Coordinates of N, CA, C and O in Angstrom, one line a residue:
X1 N 99.3 122.6 107.2 CA 98.3 121.6 107.3 C 98.2 120.9 105.9 O 97.7 119.8 105.8
X2 N 98.6 121.5 104.8 CA 98.4 121.0 103.5 C 99.2 119.7 103.2 O 98.9 119.0 102.3
X3 N 100.2 119.3 104.1 CA 100.9 118.1 103.8 C 100.3 116.9 104.3 O 100.7 115.8 104.1
X4 N 99.2 117.0 105.1 CA 98.5 115.8 105.6 C 97.5 115.2 104.6 O 96.7 116.0 104.0
X5 N 97.6 114.0 104.3 CA 96.8 113.3 103.3 C 95.5 112.8 104.0 O 95.6 112.3 105.1
X6 N 94.4 112.9 103.4 CA 93.2 112.3 104.0 C 92.8 111.0 103.3 O 92.8 110.9 102.1
X7 N 92.6 110.0 104.1 CA 92.1 108.7 103.6 C 90.8 108.4 104.3 O 90.8 108.3 105.5
X8 N 89.8 108.2 103.6 CA 88.5 108.0 104.2 C 88.2 106.5 104.3 O 88.2 105.8 103.3
X9 N 88.1 106.0 105.5 CA 87.8 104.6 105.8 C 86.6 104.4 106.6 O 86.6 104.1 107.8
X10 N 85.4 104.7 106.0 CA 84.2 104.5 106.7 C 83.3 103.5 105.9 O 82.9 103.9 104.8
X11 N 83.1 102.3 106.4 CA 82.3 101.4 105.7 C 80.9 102.0 105.3 O 80.3 102.6 106.1
X12 N 80.6 101.8 104.1 CA 79.3 102.3 103.6 C 79.3 103.8 103.2 O 78.3 104.3 102.8
X13 N 80.4 104.5 103.4 CA 80.4 105.9 103.1 C 81.0 106.1 101.7 O 82.1 105.9 101.4
X14 N 80.1 106.5 100.8 CA 80.5 106.8 99.4 C 79.4 107.6 98.8 O 78.6 107.1 97.9
X15 N 79.2 108.9 99.2 CA 78.2 109.7 98.7 C 78.3 109.9 97.1 O 79.4 110.2 96.6
X16 N 77.2 109.7 96.5 CA 77.2 109.8 95.0 C 77.6 111.1 94.5 O 78.2 111.2 93.5
X17 N 77.2 112.2 95.2 CA 77.5 113.5 94.7 C 79.0 113.9 94.9 O 79.5 114.9 94.4
X18 N 79.8 113.1 95.6 CA 81.2 113.3 95.8 C 81.9 113.3 94.4 O 82.8 114.2 94.1
X19 N 81.6 112.4 93.6 CA 82.2 112.3 92.2 C 81.8 113.4 91.3 O 82.5 113.8 90.4
X20 N 80.7 114.1 91.6 CA 80.2 115.2 90.8 C 80.9 116.5 91.0 O 80.8 117.4 90.2
X21 N 81.6 116.6 92.1 CA 82.4 117.8 92.4 C 83.5 118.0 91.4 O 84.2 117.0 91.0
X22 N 83.8 119.2 91.1 CA 84.9 119.6 90.2 C 86.2 119.2 90.8 O 86.4 119.3 92.0
X23 N 87.1 118.7 90.0 CA 88.5 118.4 90.5 C 89.0 119.7 91.2 O 88.9 120.8 90.7
X24 N 89.7 119.5 92.3 CA 90.2 120.6 93.0 C 89.3 121.3 94.0 O 89.7 122.2 94.7
X25 N 88.0 120.9 93.9 CA 87.0 121.5 94.8 C 87.3 121.2 96.2 O 87.7 120.1 96.5
X26 N 87.0 122.1 97.1 CA 87.1 121.8 98.5 C 85.9 121.1 99.1 O 84.8 121.5 98.7
X27 N 86.1 120.1 99.9 CA 85.0 119.4 100.5 C 85.1 119.5 102.0 O 86.2 119.5 102.5
X28 N 84.0 119.5 102.7 CA 84.0 119.6 104.2 C 83.5 118.2 104.8 O 82.5 117.7 104.3
X29 N 84.3 117.7 105.7 CA 84.0 116.5 106.5 C 83.8 117.0 107.9 O 84.7 117.5 108.5
X30 N 82.6 116.7 108.5 CA 82.3 117.2 109.8 C 82.0 116.0 110.7 O 81.4 115.0 110.3
X31 N 82.4 116.1 112.0 CA 82.2 115.0 112.9 C 81.9 115.6 114.3 O 82.3 116.7 114.6
X32 N 81.3 114.7 115.2 CA 81.1 115.1 116.5 C 82.3 115.4 117.3 O 82.3 116.2 118.2
X33 N 83.4 114.7 116.9 CA 84.7 115.0 117.6 C 85.8 114.8 116.5 O 85.8 113.8 115.8
X34 N 86.7 115.8 116.5 CA 87.8 115.8 115.6 C 89.1 115.7 116.4 O 89.3 116.4 117.4
X35 N 89.9 114.7 116.1 CA 91.2 114.5 116.8 C 92.4 114.9 115.9 O 92.9 114.0 115.2
X36 N 92.8 116.1 116.0 CA 94.0 116.5 115.2 C 95.2 115.9 115.8 O 95.2 115.4 116.9
X37 N 96.3 115.8 115.0 CA 97.5 115.2 115.5 C 98.2 116.1 116.5 O 98.8 115.6 117.5
X38 N 98.3 117.4 116.3 CA 99.1 118.3 117.0 C 98.4 119.3 117.9 O 99.0 120.4 118.2
X39 N 97.1 119.1 118.2 CA 96.4 120.0 119.0 C 95.3 119.3 119.7 O 95.0 118.1 119.4
X40 N 94.6 119.9 120.7 CA 93.6 119.2 121.5 C 92.4 118.8 120.7 O 92.1 119.4 119.6
X41 N 91.6 117.8 121.1 CA 90.4 117.4 120.4 C 89.4 118.6 120.2 O 89.4 119.5 121.1
X42 N 88.7 118.5 119.2 CA 87.7 119.6 118.9 C 86.3 119.0 118.8 O 86.0 118.2 117.9
X43 N 85.4 119.4 119.7 CA 84.0 119.0 119.7 C 83.4 119.7 118.5 O 83.6 120.8 118.2
X44 N 82.5 118.9 117.8 CA 81.9 119.4 116.6 C 82.9 120.1 115.7 O 82.9 121.3 115.3
X45 N 83.9 119.2 115.2 CA 85.0 119.7 114.4 C 84.7 119.4 112.9 O 83.8 118.6 112.6
X46 N 85.6 120.0 112.1 CA 85.5 119.7 110.6 C 86.8 119.9 110.0 O 87.7 120.5 110.5
X47 N 86.9 119.2 108.8 CA 88.1 119.3 108.0 C 87.7 119.8 106.6 O 86.6 119.5 106.1
X48 N 88.5 120.7 106.1 CA 88.3 121.2 104.7 C 89.4 120.4 103.9 O 90.6 120.5 104.2
X49 N 89.0 119.7 102.9 CA 89.9 118.9 102.1 C 89.9 119.3 100.6 O 88.8 119.5 100.0
X50 N 91.0 119.6 100.1 CA 91.2 120.0 98.7 C 92.2 119.1 98.0 O 93.3 118.9 98.6
X51 N 91.8 118.5 96.9 CA 92.7 117.6 96.2 C 93.3 116.5 97.1 O 94.5 116.2 97.0
X52 N 92.4 115.9 97.9 CA 92.8 114.8 98.8 C 93.7 115.2 99.9 O 94.2 114.3 100.6
X53 N 93.9 116.4 100.2 CA 94.8 116.9 101.3 C 94.0 117.8 102.3 O 93.2 118.6 101.8
X54 N 94.3 117.7 103.6 CA 93.7 118.6 104.5 C 94.2 120.0 104.3 O 95.4 120.2 104.4
X55 N 93.3 120.9 104.0 CA 93.6 122.3 103.7 C 93.4 123.1 105.0 O 94.0 124.2 105.2
X56 N 92.4 122.7 105.8 CA 92.1 123.5 107.0 C 91.3 122.6 108.0 O 90.7 121.6 107.5
X57 N 91.4 122.9 109.2 CA 90.6 122.2 110.2 C 90.3 123.1 111.4 O 90.9 124.1 111.6
X58 N 89.2 122.7 112.1 CA 88.9 123.5 113.3 C 87.4 123.3 113.7 O 86.8 122.4 113.2
X59 N 86.9 124.1 114.6 CA 85.5 124.0 115.0 C 84.6 124.2 113.7 O 84.9 125.0 112.9
X60 N 83.6 123.3 113.6 CA 82.8 123.3 112.4 C 82.2 124.7 112.1 O 82.3 125.1 110.9
X61 N 81.7 125.4 113.0 CA 81.1 126.7 112.7 C 82.1 127.7 112.1 O 81.8 128.4 111.1
X62 N 83.4 127.7 112.6 CA 84.4 128.6 112.1 C 84.8 128.1 110.7 O 85.0 128.9 109.8
X63 N 85.0 126.8 110.5 CA 85.4 126.3 109.3 C 84.4 126.5 108.2 O 84.7 126.9 107.0
X64 N 83.1 126.3 108.5 CA 82.0 126.5 107.5 C 82.0 128.0 107.1 O 81.7 128.3 105.9
X65 N 82.3 128.9 108.0 CA 82.2 130.3 107.6 C 83.4 130.7 106.7 O 83.3 131.5 105.8
X66 N 84.6 130.0 107.0 CA 85.8 130.3 106.2 C 85.7 129.6 104.8 O 86.3 130.1 103.8
X67 N 84.9 128.6 104.7 CA 84.7 127.8 103.4 C 83.2 127.8 103.0 O 82.7 126.7 102.8
X68 N 82.6 128.9 103.0 CA 81.1 129.0 102.8 C 80.7 128.3 101.5 O 79.5 127.8 101.4
X69 N 81.5 128.3 100.5 CA 81.1 127.7 99.2 C 81.3 126.2 99.1 O 80.9 125.5 98.1
X70 N 82.0 125.6 100.1 CA 82.3 124.2 100.0 C 81.2 123.3 100.5 O 80.6 123.6 101.6
X71 N 80.9 122.3 99.8 CA 79.8 121.4 100.3 C 80.3 120.5 101.5 O 81.4 120.1 101.5
X72 N 79.3 120.2 102.4 CA 79.6 119.3 103.4 C 79.3 117.9 102.9 O 78.1 117.6 102.6
X73 N 80.3 117.1 102.6 CA 80.0 115.8 102.0 C 79.9 114.7 103.0 O 79.4 113.6 102.7
X74 N 80.2 115.0 104.3 CA 80.0 114.0 105.4 C 79.7 114.8 106.6 O 80.5 115.6 107.1
X75 N 78.5 114.5 107.2 CA 78.1 115.2 108.5 C 77.8 114.0 109.4 O 76.8 113.4 109.3
X76 N 78.8 113.7 110.3 CA 78.7 112.5 111.2 C 78.8 112.9 112.6 O 79.8 112.8 113.3
X77 N 77.6 113.4 113.2 CA 77.6 113.9 114.6 C 78.0 112.9 115.6 O 78.5 113.2 116.7
X78 N 77.8 111.6 115.4 CA 78.1 110.6 116.3 C 79.4 109.9 116.1 O 79.8 108.9 116.7
X79 N 80.3 110.5 115.3 CA 81.6 109.9 114.9 C 82.7 110.7 115.4 O 82.6 111.9 115.7
X80 N 83.9 110.0 115.4 CA 85.2 110.6 115.7 C 86.0 110.6 114.4 O 86.1 109.6 113.8
X81 N 86.5 111.8 114.0 CA 87.3 111.9 112.8 C 88.7 112.0 113.3 O 89.1 112.9 114.0
X82 N 89.6 111.0 112.9 CA 90.9 111.0 113.4 C 91.9 110.5 112.3 O 91.4 109.9 111.3
X83 N 93.2 110.8 112.4 CA 94.1 110.3 111.4 C 94.1 108.8 111.3 O 93.8 108.1 112.3
X84 N 94.5 108.3 110.2 CA 94.6 106.8 110.1 C 95.6 106.3 111.1 O 96.6 106.9 111.4
X85 N 95.3 105.1 111.6 CA 96.2 104.4 112.5 C 97.4 103.7 111.8 O 97.3 103.5 110.6
X86 N 98.4 103.4 112.6 CA 99.6 102.8 112.0 C 99.8 101.5 112.7 O 99.8 101.4 114.0
X87 N 100.0 100.4 112.0 CA 100.4 99.1 112.5 C 101.8 98.9 112.0 O 102.0 98.5 110.9
X88 N 102.8 99.0 112.9 CA 104.2 99.0 112.5 C 104.7 97.5 112.4 O 105.8 97.4 111.9
X89 N 103.9 96.5 112.8 CA 104.4 95.2 112.7 C 103.2 94.2 112.5 O 102.5 94.0 113.5
X90 N 103.0 93.7 111.3 CA 101.9 92.7 111.1 C 102.4 91.6 110.2 O 103.5 91.7 109.6
X91 N 101.6 90.6 110.1 CA 101.9 89.4 109.2 C 100.7 89.1 108.4 O 99.9 88.2 108.7
X92 N 100.4 89.9 107.4 CA 99.3 89.7 106.5 C 99.2 88.3 105.9 O 98.2 87.8 105.7
X93 N 100.4 87.8 105.6 CA 100.5 86.5 105.0 C 100.0 85.4 105.9 O 99.9 84.2 105.5
X94 N 99.8 85.6 107.2 CA 99.3 84.6 108.1 C 97.8 84.7 108.4 O 97.3 84.0 109.3
X95 N 97.1 85.6 107.7 CA 95.7 85.9 108.0 C 94.8 84.6 107.9 O 93.9 84.5 108.7
X96 N 95.1 83.7 107.0 CA 94.3 82.5 106.9 C 94.5 81.6 108.0 O 93.6 80.7 108.2
X97 N 95.5 81.8 108.9 CA 95.7 80.9 110.0 C 94.8 81.3 111.2 O 94.7 80.5 112.2
X98 N 94.1 82.4 111.1 CA 93.3 82.8 112.2 C 92.2 81.8 112.5 O 91.5 81.4 111.6
X99 N 92.1 81.3 113.7 CA 91.1 80.4 114.1 C 91.4 79.0 113.7 O 90.7 78.0 114.1
X100 N 92.4 78.7 112.9 CA 92.8 77.4 112.4 C 93.8 76.8 113.4 O 93.7 75.6 113.7
X101 N 94.7 77.6 113.8 CA 95.7 77.1 114.7 C 95.7 78.0 116.0 O 96.2 79.1 116.0
X102 N 95.1 77.4 117.0 CA 94.9 78.2 118.3 C 96.3 78.5 118.9 O 97.2 77.7 118.7
X103 N 96.4 79.6 119.6 CA 97.7 80.0 120.2 C 98.1 78.8 121.2 O 97.2 78.1 121.8
X104 N 99.4 78.7 121.4 CA 99.9 77.7 122.3 C 100.7 78.4 123.3 O 101.4 79.4 123.1
X105 N 100.8 77.9 124.6 CA 101.5 78.5 125.6 C 103.0 78.5 125.3 O 103.8 79.4 125.6
X106 N 103.4 77.5 124.5 CA 104.8 77.4 124.1 C 104.9 78.0 122.7 O 104.5 77.4 121.7
X107 N 105.5 79.3 122.6 CA 105.5 80.0 121.4 C 106.3 79.2 120.3 O 105.9 79.2 119.1
X108 N 107.4 78.7 120.6 CA 108.2 77.9 119.6 C 107.5 76.7 119.1 O 107.5 76.4 117.9
X109 N 106.7 76.0 119.9 CA 105.9 74.9 119.5 C 104.9 75.4 118.5 O 104.6 74.7 117.5
X110 N 104.3 76.5 118.8 CA 103.2 77.1 118.0 C 103.8 77.4 116.6 O 103.2 77.1 115.6
X111 N 105.0 78.1 116.6 CA 105.6 78.4 115.3 C 106.0 77.2 114.5 O 105.8 77.2 113.3
X112 N 106.4 76.1 115.2 CA 106.7 74.8 114.5 C 105.5 74.2 113.8 O 105.6 73.5 112.9
X113 N 104.3 74.6 114.3 CA 103.1 74.1 113.7 C 102.6 75.1 112.6 O 102.1 74.7 111.6
X114 N 102.8 76.4 112.9 CA 102.4 77.4 112.0 C 103.1 77.4 110.6 O 102.5 77.5 109.6
X115 N 104.4 77.3 110.7 CA 105.2 77.3 109.4 C 104.8 76.3 108.4 O 104.6 76.6 107.2
X116 N 104.7 75.0 108.8 CA 104.3 74.0 107.8 C 102.9 74.3 107.3 O 102.6 74.0 106.1
X117 N 102.0 74.8 108.1 CA 100.7 75.1 107.6 C 100.8 76.2 106.5 O 100.2 76.1 105.5
X118 N 101.5 77.2 106.8 CA 101.7 78.3 105.9 C 102.3 77.8 104.6 O 102.0 78.2 103.5
X119 N 103.4 77.0 104.7 CA 104.1 76.5 103.5 C 103.2 75.6 102.7 O 103.5 75.3 101.5
X120 N 102.1 75.0 103.3 CA 101.2 74.1 102.5 C 100.3 74.9 101.6 O 99.6 74.3 100.8
X121 N 100.1 76.2 101.8 CA 99.2 77.0 101.1 C 99.6 77.2 99.6 O 100.8 77.4 99.4
X122 N 98.7 77.2 98.7 CA 99.0 77.4 97.3 C 99.3 78.9 97.2 O 99.0 79.7 98.1
X123 N 99.8 79.3 96.0 CA 100.0 80.7 95.7 C 98.6 81.5 95.8 O 98.6 82.6 96.4
X124 N 97.6 80.9 95.4 CA 96.3 81.5 95.4 C 95.8 81.7 96.9 O 95.3 82.8 97.3
X125 N 96.1 80.7 97.7 CA 95.7 80.9 99.2 C 96.6 81.9 99.9 O 96.1 82.7 100.7
X126 N 97.9 82.0 99.5 CA 98.7 83.0 100.1 C 98.3 84.4 99.7 O 98.2 85.3 100.5
X127 N 97.9 84.6 98.4 CA 97.4 85.8 97.9 C 96.1 86.2 98.7 O 95.9 87.3 99.1
X128 N 95.2 85.2 98.9 CA 94.0 85.4 99.6 C 94.3 85.9 101.0 O 93.6 86.8 101.6
X129 N 95.2 85.2 101.7 CA 95.6 85.6 103.0 C 96.1 87.1 103.1 O 95.6 87.8 104.0
X130 N 96.9 87.5 102.1 CA 97.3 88.9 102.1 C 96.1 89.8 102.0 O 96.0 90.8 102.7
X131 N 95.2 89.5 101.0 CA 94.1 90.3 100.8 C 93.1 90.4 102.0 O 92.6 91.5 102.3
X132 N 92.9 89.3 102.6 CA 92.0 89.2 103.8 C 92.7 90.1 105.0 O 92.0 90.8 105.6
X133 N 94.0 89.9 105.2 CA 94.6 90.7 106.2 C 94.6 92.2 105.9 O 94.4 93.0 106.8
X134 N 94.8 92.5 104.7 CA 94.8 93.9 104.3 C 93.4 94.5 104.5 O 93.2 95.6 105.0
X135 N 92.4 93.8 104.1 CA 91.0 94.3 104.3 C 90.7 94.5 105.8 O 90.1 95.5 106.1
X136 N 91.1 93.5 106.6 CA 90.8 93.6 108.0 C 91.6 94.8 108.6 O 91.1 95.6 109.4
X137 N 92.8 95.0 108.2 CA 93.6 96.2 108.6 C 93.0 97.5 108.3 O 92.8 98.4 109.1
X138 N 92.5 97.6 107.0 CA 91.9 98.9 106.6 C 90.5 99.1 107.3 O 90.2 100.2 107.7
X139 N 89.8 98.0 107.5 CA 88.5 98.2 108.2 C 88.7 98.6 109.7 O 87.8 99.2 110.3
X140 N 89.9 98.3 110.2 CA 90.2 98.7 111.6 C 90.7 100.1 111.7 O 91.0 100.5 112.8
X141 N 90.9 100.8 110.6 CA 91.3 102.1 110.6 C 92.8 102.4 110.3 O 93.3 103.5 110.4
X142 N 93.5 101.3 110.0 CA 94.9 101.5 109.7 C 95.1 101.9 108.3 O 94.5 101.3 107.4
X143 N 95.9 102.9 108.1 CA 96.2 103.4 106.7 C 97.6 103.3 106.4 O 98.0 103.6 105.2
X144 N 98.4 102.8 107.3 CA 99.8 102.6 107.1 C 100.3 101.4 107.9 O 99.9 101.2 109.0
X145 N 101.0 100.5 107.2 CA 101.4 99.3 108.0 C 102.8 98.9 107.5 O 103.3 99.2 106.4
X146 N 103.4 98.1 108.4 CA 104.7 97.5 108.1 C 104.5 96.0 108.1 O 104.3 95.4 109.2
X147 N 104.4 95.4 107.0 CA 104.1 93.9 106.9 C 105.4 93.2 106.9 O 106.4 93.5 106.3
X148 N 105.5 92.1 107.7 CA 106.7 91.3 107.9 C 106.5 90.1 107.0 O 105.7 89.2 107.3
X149 N 107.1 90.1 105.8 CA 107.0 89.0 104.9 C 108.3 88.2 104.9 O 109.3 88.7 104.6
X150 N 108.1 86.9 105.4 CA 109.4 86.1 105.6 C 109.6 85.0 104.6 O 110.6 84.4 104.6
X151 N 108.7 84.8 103.7 CA 108.8 83.7 102.7 C 108.8 84.2 101.3 O 107.8 84.8 100.9
X152 N 109.8 84.1 100.6 CA 109.9 84.6 99.2 C 109.9 83.4 98.2 O 110.3 83.6 97.1
X153 N 109.4 82.3 98.6 CA 109.3 81.1 97.7 C 108.4 81.3 96.5 O 108.5 80.8 95.5
X154 N 107.3 82.2 96.8 CA 106.3 82.4 95.8 C 106.2 83.8 95.4 O 106.3 84.7 96.3
X155 N 105.9 84.1 94.2 CA 105.6 85.5 93.8 C 104.1 85.7 94.0 O 103.3 85.1 93.2
X156 N 103.7 86.4 95.0 CA 102.3 86.5 95.3 C 101.7 87.9 95.1 O 100.6 88.2 95.5
X157 N 102.5 88.7 94.4 CA 102.0 90.1 94.2 C 101.1 90.1 93.0 O 101.0 89.2 92.2

């Protein structure tokens, strides 16, 4: 289990005492439902995290007894704790086009309108599009993505 990395993506979740823990300290994250990758869901489950990696997981009562000295830094009885989602194909660079150019029944016609719109954006607007798309992706629970970047006319990194 030590090879799994934990990335916390909960809006508004940033307990002040988390920073006060010693480096390398184990922290417990508890939720009403834990969805492991390779085993059935666990009601009232918990994760033990050490140095940003999942060190242990299981039913909360068992995990808390195995890690009695570790603080519970998140107790979320109404939440589901699951691995980050993967979006294998996205276009962050087109995020600014949302709501501006409605979908068309004719895909090729829509692309013919979309490309000039995108090419009209300044470098700052392209950078903003990437940032907005990335923020939306992270807020949706994605922690890994494959962005399809098709225009290399501008250095927008």
